[in-house]
Amino acid sequence: MEYQIQIAGKTYDLELENHRPEIKIIYRGKPVPYDFKQIHANLYSLILYGKQYRVWLKSAGNGSYNLVLDQTPFTVEVEDERQRLRKSFRTAETKSTGVTEILAPMPGLVSQIEVEADQQVEAGQGLLIVEAMKMENEIKSPVNGTVKKIHVNQGDAIEKDALLLEINEMV
Amino acid sequence: MEYQIQIAGKTYDLELENHRPEIKIIYRGKPVPYDFKQIHANLYSLILYGKQYRVWLKSAGNGSYNLVLDQTPFTVEVEDERQRLRKSFRTAETKSTGVTEILAPMPGLVSQIEVEADQQVEAGQGLLIVEAMKMENEIKSPVNGTVKKIHVNQGDAIEKDALLLEINEMV
Amino acid sequence: MFKKILIANRGEIAVRIIRACHEMGIEAVAIYSEPDRKSLHVQLADEAYLIGPAPALESYLNQEKIIAVIKQCGAEAVHPGYGFLAENSRFAQKLHEHGIKFIGPPAAAIELMGDKMAARKLAGQQKVPTIPGTLEPISSVPEAQKIADEIGYPVLLKAAAGGGGKGMRLIHESSEMEKSFRAAQNEARAAFGDDRVYLEKYLLQPRHIEFQILADKFGNAIHLWERECSIQRRHQKLVEESPSVLLSPELREEMGNAAVRLTRTSGYQNAGTIEFLVDAQLNYYFLEMNTRLQVEHPVTEWVTGLDLVKQQFFIAAGERLSLRQEDVRPNGHALECRVYAEDSGSNFLPSTGEIAYLQEPGGIGVRCDSGIQMGSIVYPYYDSLLAKLIVWAGSRREAIDRMQRALREYLVFGVETTIPFFIRLLENDDFRSGNISTHFLAEHKGLAENGTGNNKSFAGAVSSLIHFNGQKPGSVLHANEGDGSTDSKWKIIGRKEMLV
Amino acid sequence: MFKKILIANRGEIAVRIIRACHEMGIEAVAIYSEPDRKSLHVQLADEAYLIGPAPALESYLNQEKIIAVIKQCGAEAVHPGYGFLAENSRFAQKLHEHGIKFIGPPAAAIELMGDKMAARKLAGQQKVPTIPGTLEPISSVPEAQKIADEIGYPVLLKAAAGGGGKGMRLIHESSEMEKSFRAAQNEARAAFGDDRVYLEKYLLQPRHIEFQILADKFGNAIHLWERECSIQRRHQKLVEESPSVLLSPELREEMGNAAVRLTRTSGYQNAGTIEFLVDAQLNYYFLEMNTRLQVEHPVTEWVTGLDLVKQQFFIAAGERLSLRQEDVRPNGHALECRVYAEDSGSNFLPSTGEIAYLQEPGGIGVRCDSGIQMGSIVYPYYDSLLAKLIVWAGSRREAIDRMQRALREYLVFGVETTIPFFIRLLENDDFRSGNISTHFLAEHKGLAENGTGNNKSFAGAVSSLIHFNGQKPGSVLHANEGDGSTDSKWKIIGRKEMLV
């Protein structure tokens, strides 16, 4: 089975051969010498071409992974050919609606809302202030656009990734 | 329900009262203020009368526990009245047969056997030598008696708690 | 000496104080809020009492409840740590009235030196230079604008009752004053219950250098030399070291003497810190006094060999300082990195969650002061400091190398931390050559971003693929698969492939 | 300096050496046997190679395979740690022939000083006192009995190639000679492949005091002062400290000079240790030289501020010693406890299994050199040393108190360890007053037994009962349930009940 793996802006085409009980990984026609062992829950030790890596690996489902490799974070997508085909199809269908959702980057308290519905905002402009760990953190707009809807009120306690507001992106 | 708990040569009579969702422990007619929380697998934090204990607790089944409390090891027996009755009955039946089993205190290699079958041995006399972690460890007889049977040969690799030999105890 | 001490704090500093208690045979009493029941400081204490729900006002700041617990458990003294009630003179006074020792300065000294403006006045009287600015609180935006025009922009708005960067705002021009003035007042009120703010000239390229002080009730005061804490984000320290590479022996001695002078004249007792800013021309200015144990006290402990918390106990118990100034001879170089639950890649936003995996570094010259263990939950209610990593070595260079090594060993998974940021910081040439100031991060913005780690991406791809296929055993490389020469075949392949 | 070093060892010492590599920007290559694949030393290394199955002879002692891996990975030097190949002159020689640096003394110096009898002769020539005994190997039991009669019982049989207590036997009377002679020969042959044994008089109340040595290839040799290692079991060290409370400044200097003299005349290079016994009358006797890094090197590191492994790298790379004798000024007191996987309650029998839980101590003045992590498996194949706990403080008394604190924090569950033993040892008045000798354990047999911990039995009973009933929530005590006075009702009840 062939796989395409996307990581850090790169794509690797790897092939898996099943020689029970061993699994061979083939890269550019040559077997990759590796040894992968679980140390604790999501922590693994990978020895690859003799090099040793401590790998923190969490599956986000559907072949998506969050990885930390020797203190560097990565996100990874593993896809076989069928999945790749399906996904590219789906992506084409649901092409950007032009709405940017602003999610809470951390749990906290909405201490101030600095914009109103329908207000025009620029990228980098402050939208609201979330207080957490006794610090006020300003959430800024990542895009130019207009405020479509505000989903929270001042004083609300919010969870991480709560939907704070939506912005209609300017094209 | 009333329980008898044996630990470190002492016996505590404790009573459990179920006031859902709380469980009350009664000792000598008075409730015991406690808070017991799991920290990690077998590690717990017990706060009892305000005192804090780190408790390592492993169940050995049937109400038997191995405990380490602030670096001190304990073995504990928890019994309700029914169990106690049954157990005392069983104990009476299977009264000591006078045979002492010598078990391997650690995994290793039998490097020398110092006694023969039917040989008379004294408490403290060396029976055999087990090599582990590059050290020779002499296993000594805990009792006076005669060697009933030797279950291992020189050179055998043994697991922890393997039966090494049996001694007919002298009365 | 005390037989039982209550620690009115949580996290790493509570653990730090418990350790000092245990080394002196003193029983340590912890208090905890509801979500902190399983915290490390509770588990290491001899006794522990629930003090209230999560919000600090209802638990760690609840003076009535804390005093009730002290009475209940029979503690003779209270160590407040830092933050929470550490610089609250009313709490110190209340304890005094109940006959309980406050392990810190007398209430009057907290009030005098804790008021930034009063302290500035005292410094002026003692001929210790202060930063140009106001000596009285500013009541209105126009007044602030007028004064700022006089001393010249940029200026800093600061909370009179402040500390830790709270209620502080930098203002570059008059038009920014209104918004910043309000924000500073609000933050000051929320943090300290006191919204007085004042203005100071904002120095260019300033370095933050502070002197650790010890003073007993017999009027003896000494300093334990300096710490440089110029690496900051949001006016909060990230990295501290001792000694500072900036100071000449003469300047060091002059600043140390100034610090002791201020301490003596303020009637101060116990441990404290006199903070200075030093500009590029080596002018130093008194900034403020911290009337408590500092987060960064371990770097002083390591170069002087003293246990500052034990020294606090001795002083609070009424003992005489056992050291004279000439007995304090610093040795080597110590460095501290503060491990915050923050994502440096996202402007140091707080990160919360469960510590899913933890492996703290060890070995030679490494000290870890940690408030967490595997399974700990990091809540949004309190300060995000998880632990402090401190190293010592014979030289600054070796200390930096050792810190790098320790940071690379340090595994914290489940929340984002400042560890990856420190690894990048310690590789920076300006940092390594000591070319730092409190504006360092603003001037090295790239440091806050997570690297791409390109040379590890192949290892990441392989790891994910193996996991995706259920972690089946790999084709293990045996040493004898090579042909014994340095040119073994797979190795050459390997090297090439890894460079794609 | 080397760019890549292979570490021909495992466990805590491999981790120790990897750390020194990383602090110097050197790539560290680990080797591992099959059961060691998940060991900590593998995970901390930059590269790792499987070297063979569990038995040391087929893995960590397999010189051919190790040299093949060195060639394969391109390492320029090998650090042998202690044990395994550390004192094997043939291995050192073989590396030399392959153009690989052995981070240790030259083969000839290992051969000379590693041979206990040759070293005794050299000491005699250099007017360094030696223990009365034989200078030649003993070939038969009758010969041994004859010599023992001459020098007087008790006597010690020792392996000429020995170290670490292997091949050593104490003989009180002639009748014990036959059995012990065979046992010593067998153990020596198994451990060193060399069954030569010799006899020494057994001193009463001797103290083990050794001097750390550094020597470069230019003929410079210095000592880093002493370590006292008198607390031993089975002739193996358990606790080490520096300085020794026994030595006067004059005696310390005399012994240090003797150690340097022996090092110089033997053509020794790199780090080594000259061991002495000192009797109750303060007579000192050369015991042997250890031609390698010692397990207990961290106590010297902490009082001198030096990194001994880095010093080894510098010397092996051909650099000149950067220190003169007068630059080495020890400071404070350091203490080490060796955490073995052994059950002190069962005569220090080895204990194996999985490390089900691990929490290592931290904080001020504590260093943990560990070879394990949570989930590690302790196998019967290798030495049972899991980790070393080292503390430093300004005084011996404070160091002991700090060690007590750290030991109480140290949680290792899943295997038995020597931690509970150390807690009891450090409470002992004889130990605390420095009244120790190598016979300390034999004279304090009670220390090896686990205590009964009666005052905690009620807490144990309650814990078990709660667990038995499925850990349902307890009746949590809120702080405000007391009436606020020190005489709160439940507290009085509590105290009484706990004393039953």
Coordinates of C-alpha atoms in Angstrom, one line a residue, chain A residues 35 37-39 45-47 50-52 54, chain D residues 27 32 37-38 42-48:
Chain A
D35 CA 12.6 0.5 15.1
K37 CA 8.8 1.3 20.4
Q38 CA 6.2 2.7 22.8
I39 CA 7.6 4.1 26.0
S45 CA 11.3 6.0 20.8
L46 CA 12.1 5.8 17.1
I47 CA 15.4 4.7 15.9
G50 CA 20.6 4.7 13.8
K51 CA 19.4 8.1 14.9
Q52 CA 17.3 8.1 18.0
R54 CA 11.8 10.8 21.3
Chain D
E27 CA 27.0 13.6 19.6
Y32 CA 22.0 -1.5 24.0
R37 CA 15.8 -1.2 24.0
K38 CA 13.5 1.0 26.0
V42 CA 18.9 4.8 24.6
Q43 CA 16.2 7.5 24.6
L44 CA 18.6 10.3 25.6
A45 CA 21.3 9.4 23.0
D46 CA 21.6 10.9 19.6
E47 CA 22.2 7.5 18.0
A48 CA 21.6 4.0 19.4

